Amino acid sequence: MSDAAAHDWSILDVDPTQQKVTDTDAYVRPLMQWHFGPETGSPFWLDRRSRLDFDPLTDVKSVEDLALFPNLIDEFRDVSAEELVPRGLGDAKIAAIFESGGTTGRPKRFLMFEEWFSRYLAWAGRKAASGLGGSGINLLATTPSGPHMIGEVTVRQSHALGGKRFTIDVDPRWVKKLIERGRADELGAYVDHLVDQTADILATQDIGMIQTIPVLLTKIAERPELVDLVRSKVKRIAWGGAHMDPDTRAILREEVFPGIPIVGGYGSTTILSVAVERKDEQPSGLATFDPFSPYVFFRVVDPGTGRPVAYGERGQIVMNHITKYALIPNNLERDTAVRTPAEDGHIGDAVADVAPVQTFDGSAVTEGVY
Amino acid sequence: MNTPHTTAEFTHVDAITGAGEYRARASRPLTLPDGTEIGAVSEVPRLYVTRAFARLAQAPVLPYERRLELLAKAADLFENAVLEGRTVDDYLDLVSRCAGVPRAIAHASVAAIARTLRALPDTLAQEIPRGAVTDIDDPRLRDGAAYWARRGKTLAVHASGNTPGVHSLWPSALALGYAVAVRPSSREPFTPQRLVRAFREAGLAEQVALLPTGHDVADALIEQADRALVYGGQAVVDKYAANPAVLTQGPGRSKTLVTDDVDWREHLDTIAASVAGLGGAACTCTTAVLVEGDAATADAFAAALAERLAAYAAEHPRVELPEVTARQLADHVRQIAAATTGHGPAELVEVVRPGTAVLRPVVRVAPDARAPVLGVELPFPCVWIAPFDRAEGIGPLAGSLVVTAITEDTEFAQRLLDEPSISNVYIGAHTTTWMKPGVPHDGYLSEHLMTTKGVIR
C-alpha cells in the first residue's frame, strides 16, 4: 500500500469537462491512497490518520463513506502552510495561500496550487461562458483582495478578458468588526466610501464588466447616476461573497439592470473554488449554484440529524473538496440553502437561495459584506 | 367574531407604490390568535424601499384644496367601497379575527378614521399658525407673512397593530402635501392596506405607498424618509430619542386622578370605561388611578372599581390574544405585582376557543403613588391604584400621554397644564380615551411636519 508507484493516479487528474467521472467510488479509493499514503499524503493528514476512529485506506470505499470524516475545519486555523502540501505533488507551484473571511472565528488557511486553480477556472469559464473572453474589455473588481480567493480570481478573469483590471479593495474582516461592535454609522460610512471609489472609476474609465459583492451592487442601484453609467457601459455583472435575497436579485435583473446578465458565484476557500450560478432559471426564481463535480460537492442536511433534507427544503450546507491538491471533507458550513438536484452525473446536491445561518457552533454569525 | 369566514381564501398583503404592486418572494405568515395561518405579508428588500422613496420624493404636490378634496373622497371609499375585493364588512371581519380586536371597536375606529379625514379642512385650519399662509398667491405675502412650509417631502410610518385607530393620524400628512409610506404591522396590516388603496383610488396613487418589510429592513424606511412617525414600546422611544426627524408614539401611561374634594363613587363608570374602553389596548387607556386619601381609601376604591370592571367586561367584547401570549402576560403581571394587593379574579386567563384567550381585568393597589409599577402599561384592562396626596405635587403624574383630573382644584389642574411631560389634560369626568378631531392627541402632527418661513413678494 505504501508504494506510490504501484498506484494508478490517473483518475485523479481527469478533466471532467472532457471526460465524466461516472464511477465516483472508483475516484474516491485512489484519492484515499493518495492522501493517506506516506509518500503522497500531506503531513497534516498523515499525522491525523492515527487519530481517526476508522482507517481511510480500507474503510472509505465510496463517496458516502467520506461522511466518516470528522469536521476538522477548525484545525485549518492553526496548521502551518507547509504541512498542507501533499508529498505526491512534489514541487508543484503554489499560486497563493488563501484565507477565509473569519466569519465563524479566526481565519482558516488553504493552499491554492497553480494546476488546480487553472483547471477550476477553465471549468468555471466554460460553465458560465460570457462570450466576452479575449474581447479586451476592462474589469472593475470591487471585491476583497488580500488573502481572499476572489482577489486573485479577478486577476485571472481580467487576463481571460484581455483587458485591464481596475480594483477597489474591500476589507470584509473590518466590516464584521464594525457590525459586532454595533457601529452601524461607521459601517454605512465605509460602504459609502467603497461606492464613492466605484463611482469614480465607473465615471472615468471604460468598464465592460463588474465583479462585486451584493451590498455594493445594491448601493450602486440606489444611485441613479451610477445606474445610468452601468447601463451605458457594462455588459456583464458578476456577484458573490455574500447572500443576495431573491427579491433584490429579481429587482436588479428586471428593473434596475434589464438586459445586463447578472451572474452569481458561491465560493468558499474551503472548497478552493466557486460554485457557478446555473443558467436556467428555476421556476421559483432562486439562484442555483453547481460546484465543480466530482472534485467539489455539497450536501444539504438537517444540522440536528446530519441527514439530507428533502429536495426543495432548506438545510445547512456540508462542503467537500476532494482533489489530489487538498482533502477538506465533510465540512458543515455556516450557510443554509434550498436542496436542489445536482446536474446529471454529478454527485451531491446543487444549492439554491444560499443564506447565512444566524448562529454557528454557539457563536453569532456576522455575515457582513463577504 | 360574527360569522365564520366561509372562503378558504389565502390573504396576501403586498407592497403598493406608484409603480404598482409587488408580491415579494420573502414573506411572513399572517396568523389568527390560535396560530392558524390565513395568509402572508410580503417582506420587500431594502432596494425596493429605496426605490419606492425615490419615487415618492418625485411625486407632484397637488394644490392644498385639491388634496383636501381627494382625502374626503378617500374617506368615502375607505368607509364604503369594495377594496382589495372586500366589502367593509369583510374587512372588519378580517381585522377582528386576525388582530383579536372586538368588531365593535374596529368598526368605531373605521368611522373615526373617516370622520378625521373629512374633518381635515377644519382641523388644519385650526392647526395652522394664525399668521401663516399656504399659497404663494396669497395677497398677504405682499406685506410679508409666514408661509406654512413642509420640513421635508416624505414621511415614513411604522404602524402598530393594536387597533385600526392608530391610522387616523398619519393621513393628515397627505393633506399637508407629504408623500407617505406606511410599514404595516403583521398583526393588523389590513387597515393601512385598505387606506392606501382608498387614497390611490381617490387620486393620490403617486403620493402613498404600503411597504411591508422584515425587521432588518424596517430602519431603511426611516433612513430614506425626511420625517418619520414610529409606534412602539419604550425601547423604540429610546432608540429614536436623539433623532429629531422621528416622532415616536410610545407607551401612553395614561392616568386618572381623583382628588378628595369629589366623591369617587360617582365616577366609577367613567374610570372603568377609561381602563377597559377600546379593549384596554390603546395608549389612552388608563394605566394607573391615583386616589387622594389614605391606603384604606385606595383599597375601597379598588374593590369598587374591580366590581365595576367585571360588569363592564361582561357587557363588552374583549381583545382576543393567542393563548400563549395571554399566559405570558398573566405571568408577567404576577411577577411585577409582587408588592401590590389584588382585587378581582385570581385566574387571569380565560380561554375562549382552543388556542385563543382573553385576559380578565386586573386591579391592584400599590403602596404609594411613586411605585414604579404604576408605569407598567399592558394591552388589556390592567390598572394600578395608589393613594395620593395633593401636597406630594404632580410628580407621580408626569410622563403621561393623558391625565384625567377629576377635581375641583383648578390650581392643581393648572399645574398639570404647565407640566411639559404630560401631553393631554382632561379636567373633570372625562375618560382618558376621549378624542375629537382638531384636538391634539400628542401635539399636532403638523408640529412635527411643518414649519413657518418668512416670505414677502
mmCIF file of C-alpha atoms in Angstrom, chain A residues 64-349:
data_model
loop_
_atom_site.group_PDB
_atom_site.id
_atom_site.type_symbol
_atom_site.label_atom_id
_atom_site.label_comp_id
_atom_site.label_asym_id
_atom_site.label_seq_id
_atom_site.Cartn_x
_atom_site.Cartn_y
_atom_site.Cartn_z
ATOM 1 C CA GLU A 64 -20.872 8.116 1.071
ATOM 2 C CA ASP A 65 -18.044 6.799 3.263
ATOM 3 C CA LEU A 66 -16.467 10.276 3.254
ATOM 4 C CA ALA A 67 -19.110 11.077 5.844
ATOM 5 C CA LEU A 68 -16.963 9.078 8.292
ATOM 6 C CA PHE A 69 -14.550 12.004 8.468
ATOM 7 C CA PRO A 70 -14.999 14.323 11.427
ATOM 8 C CA ASN A 71 -15.183 18.005 10.574
ATOM 9 C CA LEU A 72 -11.579 19.074 11.096
ATOM 10 C CA ILE A 73 -12.063 22.507 9.595
ATOM 11 C CA ASP A 74 -11.099 24.349 12.779
ATOM 12 C CA GLU A 75 -7.600 22.820 12.575
ATOM 13 C CA PHE A 76 -7.001 24.834 9.406
ATOM 14 C CA ARG A 77 -6.812 27.940 11.596
ATOM 15 C CA ASP A 78 -3.502 26.873 13.173
ATOM 16 C CA VAL A 79 -1.805 24.462 10.833
ATOM 17 C CA SER A 80 1.341 25.666 9.055
ATOM 18 C CA ALA A 81 1.097 26.013 5.287
ATOM 19 C CA GLU A 82 3.954 23.546 4.758
ATOM 20 C CA GLU A 83 2.022 20.776 6.469
ATOM 21 C CA LEU A 84 -0.745 21.038 3.881
ATOM 22 C CA VAL A 85 1.428 20.113 0.882
ATOM 23 C CA PRO A 86 0.710 16.572 -0.354
ATOM 24 C CA ARG A 87 4.112 14.970 -0.833
ATOM 25 C CA GLY A 88 2.934 13.376 -4.058
ATOM 26 C CA LEU A 89 2.708 16.821 -5.644
ATOM 27 C CA GLY A 90 6.487 17.217 -5.415
ATOM 28 C CA ASP A 91 7.360 20.839 -6.005
ATOM 29 C CA ALA A 92 4.108 21.756 -7.725
ATOM 30 C CA LYS A 93 3.664 25.513 -7.923
ATOM 31 C CA ILE A 94 1.594 27.155 -5.213
ATOM 32 C CA ALA A 95 -0.404 30.044 -6.660
ATOM 33 C CA ALA A 96 -1.416 31.554 -3.336
ATOM 34 C CA ILE A 97 -2.290 30.961 0.264
ATOM 35 C CA PHE A 98 -5.914 31.909 0.663
ATOM 36 C CA GLU A 99 -7.764 32.666 3.856
ATOM 37 C CA SER A 100 -11.382 32.508 4.862
ATOM 38 C CA GLY A 101 -13.090 35.726 5.891
ATOM 39 C CA GLY A 102 -13.171 34.788 9.545
ATOM 40 C CA THR A 103 -16.962 34.758 9.754
ATOM 41 C CA THR A 104 -17.003 31.952 12.307
ATOM 42 C CA GLY A 105 -13.834 32.739 14.206
ATOM 43 C CA ARG A 106 -10.178 33.218 13.331
ATOM 44 C CA PRO A 107 -9.380 32.805 9.623
ATOM 45 C CA LYS A 108 -8.562 29.413 8.142
ATOM 46 C CA ARG A 109 -5.714 28.961 5.639
ATOM 47 C CA PHE A 110 -5.620 26.827 2.478
ATOM 48 C CA LEU A 111 -3.142 26.275 -0.334
ATOM 49 C CA MET A 112 -4.130 27.038 -3.895
ATOM 50 C CA PHE A 113 -1.985 25.037 -6.304
ATOM 51 C CA GLU A 114 -1.499 26.551 -9.726
ATOM 52 C CA GLU A 115 -2.659 23.378 -11.505
ATOM 53 C CA TRP A 116 -5.932 23.218 -9.596
ATOM 54 C CA PHE A 117 -6.523 26.955 -9.945
ATOM 55 C CA SER A 118 -6.293 26.901 -13.718
ATOM 56 C CA ARG A 119 -8.321 23.722 -14.012
ATOM 57 C CA TYR A 120 -11.159 25.104 -11.914
ATOM 58 C CA LEU A 121 -11.085 28.494 -13.691
ATOM 59 C CA ALA A 122 -11.240 26.750 -17.062
ATOM 60 C CA TRP A 123 -14.288 24.839 -15.871
ATOM 61 C CA ALA A 124 -15.932 27.984 -14.468
ATOM 62 C CA GLY A 125 -15.197 29.866 -17.681
ATOM 63 C CA ARG A 126 -16.957 27.236 -19.739
ATOM 64 C CA LYS A 127 -19.767 26.774 -17.237
ATOM 65 C CA ALA A 128 -20.648 30.466 -17.175
ATOM 66 C CA ALA A 129 -19.402 31.432 -20.611
ATOM 67 C CA SER A 130 -19.791 35.174 -21.026
ATOM 68 C CA GLY A 131 -18.860 35.415 -24.680
ATOM 69 C CA LEU A 132 -16.536 38.232 -23.615
ATOM 70 C CA GLY A 133 -13.334 36.170 -23.382
ATOM 71 C CA GLY A 134 -10.483 37.858 -25.238
ATOM 72 C CA SER A 135 -12.686 40.823 -26.144
ATOM 73 C CA GLY A 136 -10.351 43.254 -24.404
ATOM 74 C CA ILE A 137 -12.993 44.755 -22.136
ATOM 75 C CA ASN A 138 -11.955 46.109 -18.768
ATOM 76 C CA LEU A 139 -12.989 44.563 -15.471
ATOM 77 C CA LEU A 140 -13.881 46.548 -12.372
ATOM 78 C CA ALA A 141 -13.389 44.367 -9.313
ATOM 79 C CA THR A 142 -14.925 45.812 -6.151
ATOM 80 C CA THR A 143 -14.160 42.790 -4.015
ATOM 81 C CA PRO A 144 -11.885 41.787 -1.197
ATOM 82 C CA SER A 145 -8.296 41.283 -2.349
ATOM 83 C CA GLY A 146 -5.541 40.346 0.083
ATOM 84 C CA PRO A 147 -5.809 36.859 1.458
ATOM 85 C CA HIS A 148 -9.186 36.215 -0.154
ATOM 86 C CA MET A 149 -9.536 33.978 -3.172
ATOM 87 C CA ILE A 150 -11.734 36.361 -5.158
ATOM 88 C CA GLY A 151 -8.956 38.958 -5.480
ATOM 89 C CA GLU A 152 -6.679 36.591 -7.378
ATOM 90 C CA VAL A 153 -9.637 35.154 -9.304
ATOM 91 C CA THR A 154 -10.342 38.616 -10.720
ATOM 92 C CA VAL A 155 -6.704 38.978 -11.811
ATOM 93 C CA ARG A 156 -7.115 35.850 -13.899
ATOM 94 C CA GLN A 157 -10.600 36.856 -15.044
ATOM 95 C CA SER A 158 -9.192 40.061 -16.480
ATOM 96 C CA HIS A 159 -6.414 38.112 -18.206
ATOM 97 C CA ALA A 160 -9.064 35.937 -19.822
ATOM 98 C CA LEU A 161 -10.958 39.035 -20.929
ATOM 99 C CA GLY A 162 -7.778 40.507 -22.344
ATOM 100 C CA GLY A 163 -8.458 43.907 -20.823
ATOM 101 C CA LYS A 164 -7.318 45.887 -17.830
ATOM 102 C CA ARG A 165 -8.374 45.320 -14.246
ATOM 103 C CA PHE A 166 -9.499 48.175 -12.023
ATOM 104 C CA THR A 167 -9.900 47.413 -8.335
ATOM 105 C CA ILE A 168 -11.403 48.760 -5.169
ATOM 106 C CA ASP A 169 -10.257 46.984 -2.057
ATOM 107 C CA VAL A 170 -12.900 45.711 0.365
ATOM 108 C CA ASP A 171 -11.864 44.588 3.844
ATOM 109 C CA PRO A 172 -14.599 42.188 4.960
ATOM 110 C CA ARG A 173 -12.991 41.456 8.309
ATOM 111 C CA TRP A 174 -13.100 45.093 9.335
ATOM 112 C CA VAL A 175 -16.761 45.216 8.295
ATOM 113 C CA LYS A 176 -17.504 42.271 10.579
ATOM 114 C CA LYS A 177 -15.768 44.011 13.467
ATOM 115 C CA LEU A 178 -17.852 47.135 12.896
ATOM 116 C CA ILE A 179 -21.044 45.074 12.860
ATOM 117 C CA GLU A 180 -20.088 43.177 16.006
ATOM 118 C CA ARG A 181 -19.393 46.466 17.761
ATOM 119 C CA GLY A 182 -22.751 47.807 16.676
ATOM 120 C CA ARG A 183 -21.120 50.611 14.665
ATOM 121 C CA ALA A 184 -23.813 50.880 12.013
ATOM 122 C CA ASP A 185 -22.791 54.502 11.383
ATOM 123 C CA GLU A 186 -19.179 53.615 10.627
ATOM 124 C CA LEU A 187 -20.260 50.661 8.529
ATOM 125 C CA GLY A 188 -22.507 52.948 6.482
ATOM 126 C CA ALA A 189 -19.647 55.404 6.033
ATOM 127 C CA TYR A 190 -17.293 52.614 4.952
ATOM 128 C CA VAL A 191 -19.767 51.258 2.412
ATOM 129 C CA ASP A 192 -20.355 54.778 1.066
ATOM 130 C CA HIS A 193 -16.573 55.154 0.792
ATOM 131 C CA LEU A 194 -16.472 51.992 -1.324
ATOM 132 C CA VAL A 195 -19.324 53.189 -3.523
ATOM 133 C CA ASP A 196 -17.697 56.598 -3.999
ATOM 134 C CA GLN A 197 -14.499 54.937 -5.234
ATOM 135 C CA THR A 198 -16.535 52.694 -7.512
ATOM 136 C CA ALA A 199 -18.391 55.725 -8.847
ATOM 137 C CA ASP A 200 -15.144 57.458 -9.733
ATOM 138 C CA ILE A 201 -13.902 54.526 -11.803
ATOM 139 C CA LEU A 202 -17.280 53.997 -13.465
ATOM 140 C CA ALA A 203 -17.453 57.658 -14.430
ATOM 141 C CA THR A 204 -13.935 57.946 -15.827
ATOM 142 C CA GLN A 205 -12.972 54.534 -17.211
ATOM 143 C CA ASP A 206 -14.230 52.234 -19.907
ATOM 144 C CA ILE A 207 -15.611 49.443 -17.764
ATOM 145 C CA GLY A 208 -17.210 46.462 -19.531
ATOM 146 C CA MET A 209 -17.647 44.062 -16.643
ATOM 147 C CA ILE A 210 -18.124 44.356 -12.903
ATOM 148 C CA GLN A 211 -17.263 41.752 -10.297
ATOM 149 C CA THR A 212 -18.696 42.817 -6.964
ATOM 150 C CA ILE A 213 -20.495 41.925 -3.751
ATOM 151 C CA PRO A 214 -24.256 42.207 -3.145
ATOM 152 C CA VAL A 215 -24.163 45.199 -0.811
ATOM 153 C CA LEU A 216 -22.199 47.294 -3.313
ATOM 154 C CA LEU A 217 -24.394 46.235 -6.206
ATOM 155 C CA THR A 218 -27.442 47.287 -4.192
ATOM 156 C CA LYS A 219 -25.840 50.614 -3.314
ATOM 157 C CA ILE A 220 -24.936 51.243 -6.963
ATOM 158 C CA ALA A 221 -28.575 50.511 -7.802
ATOM 159 C CA GLU A 222 -29.662 53.185 -5.311
ATOM 160 C CA ARG A 223 -27.718 55.950 -7.116
ATOM 161 C CA PRO A 224 -29.454 56.938 -10.358
ATOM 162 C CA GLU A 225 -26.283 58.408 -11.924
ATOM 163 C CA LEU A 226 -24.431 55.118 -11.323
ATOM 164 C CA VAL A 227 -27.319 53.103 -12.715
ATOM 165 C CA ASP A 228 -27.077 55.178 -15.909
ATOM 166 C CA LEU A 229 -23.325 54.606 -16.137
ATOM 167 C CA VAL A 230 -23.671 50.856 -15.652
ATOM 168 C CA ARG A 231 -26.477 50.650 -18.196
ATOM 169 C CA SER A 232 -24.473 52.544 -20.769
ATOM 170 C CA LYS A 233 -21.153 50.711 -20.345
ATOM 171 C CA VAL A 234 -21.383 47.386 -18.595
ATOM 172 C CA LYS A 235 -22.067 44.145 -20.447
ATOM 173 C CA ARG A 236 -21.944 41.747 -17.523
ATOM 174 C CA ILE A 237 -22.204 41.874 -13.753
ATOM 175 C CA ALA A 238 -20.874 39.090 -11.543
ATOM 176 C CA TRP A 239 -21.506 38.913 -7.816
ATOM 177 C CA GLY A 240 -20.558 36.668 -4.950
ATOM 178 C CA GLY A 241 -19.288 36.525 -1.433
ATOM 179 C CA ALA A 242 -22.477 37.113 0.483
ATOM 180 C CA HIS A 243 -26.163 36.356 0.394
ATOM 181 C CA MET A 244 -28.371 38.085 -2.141
ATOM 182 C CA ASP A 245 -32.034 37.686 -1.318
ATOM 183 C CA PRO A 246 -34.261 36.556 -4.206
ATOM 184 C CA ASP A 247 -36.304 39.768 -4.227
ATOM 185 C CA THR A 248 -33.259 42.025 -4.523
ATOM 186 C CA ARG A 249 -31.934 39.747 -7.241
ATOM 187 C CA ALA A 250 -35.206 39.962 -9.163
ATOM 188 C CA ILE A 251 -35.391 43.768 -8.858
ATOM 189 C CA LEU A 252 -31.797 44.139 -10.056
ATOM 190 C CA ARG A 253 -32.354 41.853 -13.034
ATOM 191 C CA GLU A 254 -35.786 43.023 -14.064
ATOM 192 C CA GLU A 255 -35.953 46.693 -13.125
ATOM 193 C CA VAL A 256 -32.535 48.193 -12.466
ATOM 194 C CA PHE A 257 -30.256 46.500 -14.994
ATOM 195 C CA PRO A 258 -32.562 44.838 -17.520
ATOM 196 C CA GLY A 259 -30.690 43.160 -20.340
ATOM 197 C CA ILE A 260 -27.383 43.003 -18.453
ATOM 198 C CA PRO A 261 -26.585 39.449 -17.326
ATOM 199 C CA ILE A 262 -26.163 39.330 -13.551
ATOM 200 C CA VAL A 263 -24.400 36.116 -12.638
ATOM 201 C CA GLY A 264 -23.717 34.864 -9.137
ATOM 202 C CA GLY A 265 -20.931 32.749 -7.765
ATOM 203 C CA TYR A 266 -20.990 30.904 -4.473
ATOM 204 C CA GLY A 267 -17.414 30.432 -3.432
ATOM 205 C CA SER A 268 -15.611 29.324 -0.365
ATOM 206 C CA THR A 269 -11.954 28.956 0.468
ATOM 207 C CA THR A 270 -12.860 25.584 1.992
ATOM 208 C CA ILE A 271 -13.725 24.263 -1.479
ATOM 209 C CA LEU A 272 -10.905 26.208 -3.187
ATOM 210 C CA SER A 273 -13.307 27.171 -5.938
ATOM 211 C CA VAL A 274 -16.559 28.908 -6.710
ATOM 212 C CA ALA A 275 -19.823 27.152 -7.498
ATOM 213 C CA VAL A 276 -21.343 28.832 -10.535
ATOM 214 C CA GLU A 277 -24.892 30.072 -10.930
ATOM 215 C CA ARG A 278 -26.911 27.839 -13.227
ATOM 216 C CA LYS A 279 -28.053 29.495 -16.441
ATOM 217 C CA ASP A 280 -31.537 28.041 -16.450
ATOM 218 C CA GLU A 281 -33.768 29.927 -14.085
ATOM 219 C CA GLN A 282 -35.642 27.695 -11.659
ATOM 220 C CA PRO A 283 -39.426 28.094 -11.629
ATOM 221 C CA SER A 284 -39.005 29.547 -8.125
ATOM 222 C CA GLY A 285 -36.668 32.245 -9.491
ATOM 223 C CA LEU A 286 -33.988 31.282 -6.969
ATOM 224 C CA ALA A 287 -30.292 31.433 -7.874
ATOM 225 C CA THR A 288 -28.982 27.857 -8.067
ATOM 226 C CA PHE A 289 -25.301 27.006 -7.819
ATOM 227 C CA ASP A 290 -23.450 23.954 -9.141
ATOM 228 C CA PRO A 291 -19.986 23.077 -7.824
ATOM 229 C CA PHE A 292 -17.144 21.572 -9.862
ATOM 230 C CA SER A 293 -18.078 17.882 -9.671
ATOM 231 C CA PRO A 294 -16.666 15.443 -8.691
ATOM 232 C CA TYR A 295 -13.835 17.463 -7.151
ATOM 233 C CA VAL A 296 -16.184 19.571 -5.108
ATOM 234 C CA PHE A 297 -19.596 18.540 -3.915
ATOM 235 C CA PHE A 298 -22.272 19.742 -1.487
ATOM 236 C CA ARG A 299 -24.800 18.042 0.710
ATOM 237 C CA VAL A 300 -27.756 19.884 2.194
ATOM 238 C CA VAL A 301 -28.593 18.429 5.594
ATOM 239 C CA ASP A 302 -30.647 18.900 8.714
ATOM 240 C CA PRO A 303 -27.965 20.200 11.132
ATOM 241 C CA GLY A 304 -29.617 18.342 14.012
ATOM 242 C CA THR A 305 -29.505 14.872 12.475
ATOM 243 C CA GLY A 306 -26.910 15.290 9.730
ATOM 244 C CA ARG A 307 -29.365 13.646 7.338
ATOM 245 C CA PRO A 308 -30.238 15.181 3.962
ATOM 246 C CA VAL A 309 -33.361 17.341 3.868
ATOM 247 C CA ALA A 310 -35.887 16.730 1.089
ATOM 248 C CA TYR A 311 -35.376 18.429 -2.273
ATOM 249 C CA GLY A 312 -36.912 21.895 -2.125
ATOM 250 C CA GLU A 313 -36.364 22.135 1.643
ATOM 251 C CA ARG A 314 -33.825 24.364 3.348
ATOM 252 C CA GLY A 315 -30.920 22.794 5.199
ATOM 253 C CA GLN A 316 -27.341 23.529 6.133
ATOM 254 C CA ILE A 317 -24.607 23.047 3.538
ATOM 255 C CA VAL A 318 -21.897 20.414 4.008
ATOM 256 C CA MET A 319 -18.952 21.147 1.735
ATOM 257 C CA ASN A 320 -16.386 18.731 0.367
ATOM 258 C CA HIS A 321 -13.238 19.381 -1.581
ATOM 259 C CA ILE A 322 -11.679 16.066 -2.696
ATOM 260 C CA THR A 323 -8.772 16.511 -5.081
ATOM 261 C CA LYS A 324 -5.177 15.406 -5.081
ATOM 262 C CA TYR A 325 -4.366 19.004 -4.091
ATOM 263 C CA ALA A 326 -6.384 19.035 -0.895
ATOM 264 C CA LEU A 327 -8.745 16.939 1.172
ATOM 265 C CA ILE A 328 -11.316 19.014 3.023
ATOM 266 C CA PRO A 329 -14.214 16.640 3.574
ATOM 267 C CA ASN A 330 -17.477 16.833 5.421
ATOM 268 C CA ASN A 331 -17.308 20.463 6.484
ATOM 269 C CA LEU A 332 -20.567 21.826 7.873
ATOM 270 C CA GLU A 333 -20.580 25.390 6.516
ATOM 271 C CA ARG A 334 -22.157 28.495 8.019
ATOM 272 C CA ASP A 335 -24.665 28.730 5.162
ATOM 273 C CA THR A 336 -28.090 27.287 4.577
ATOM 274 C CA ALA A 337 -29.644 26.641 1.170
ATOM 275 C CA VAL A 338 -32.583 25.011 -0.554
ATOM 276 C CA ARG A 339 -31.564 21.492 -1.589
ATOM 277 C CA THR A 340 -31.766 21.100 -5.361
ATOM 278 C CA PRO A 341 -30.969 18.060 -7.536
ATOM 279 C CA ALA A 342 -27.439 18.103 -8.929
ATOM 280 C CA GLU A 343 -26.922 18.084 -12.674
ATOM 281 C CA ASP A 344 -26.868 14.704 -14.393
ATOM 282 C CA GLY A 345 -23.902 12.593 -13.414
ATOM 283 C CA HIS A 346 -22.813 14.925 -10.621
ATOM 284 C CA ILE A 347 -22.516 13.858 -7.023
ATOM 285 C CA GLY A 348 -24.139 15.559 -4.075
ATOM 286 C CA ASP A 349 -26.583 18.445 -4.318
#
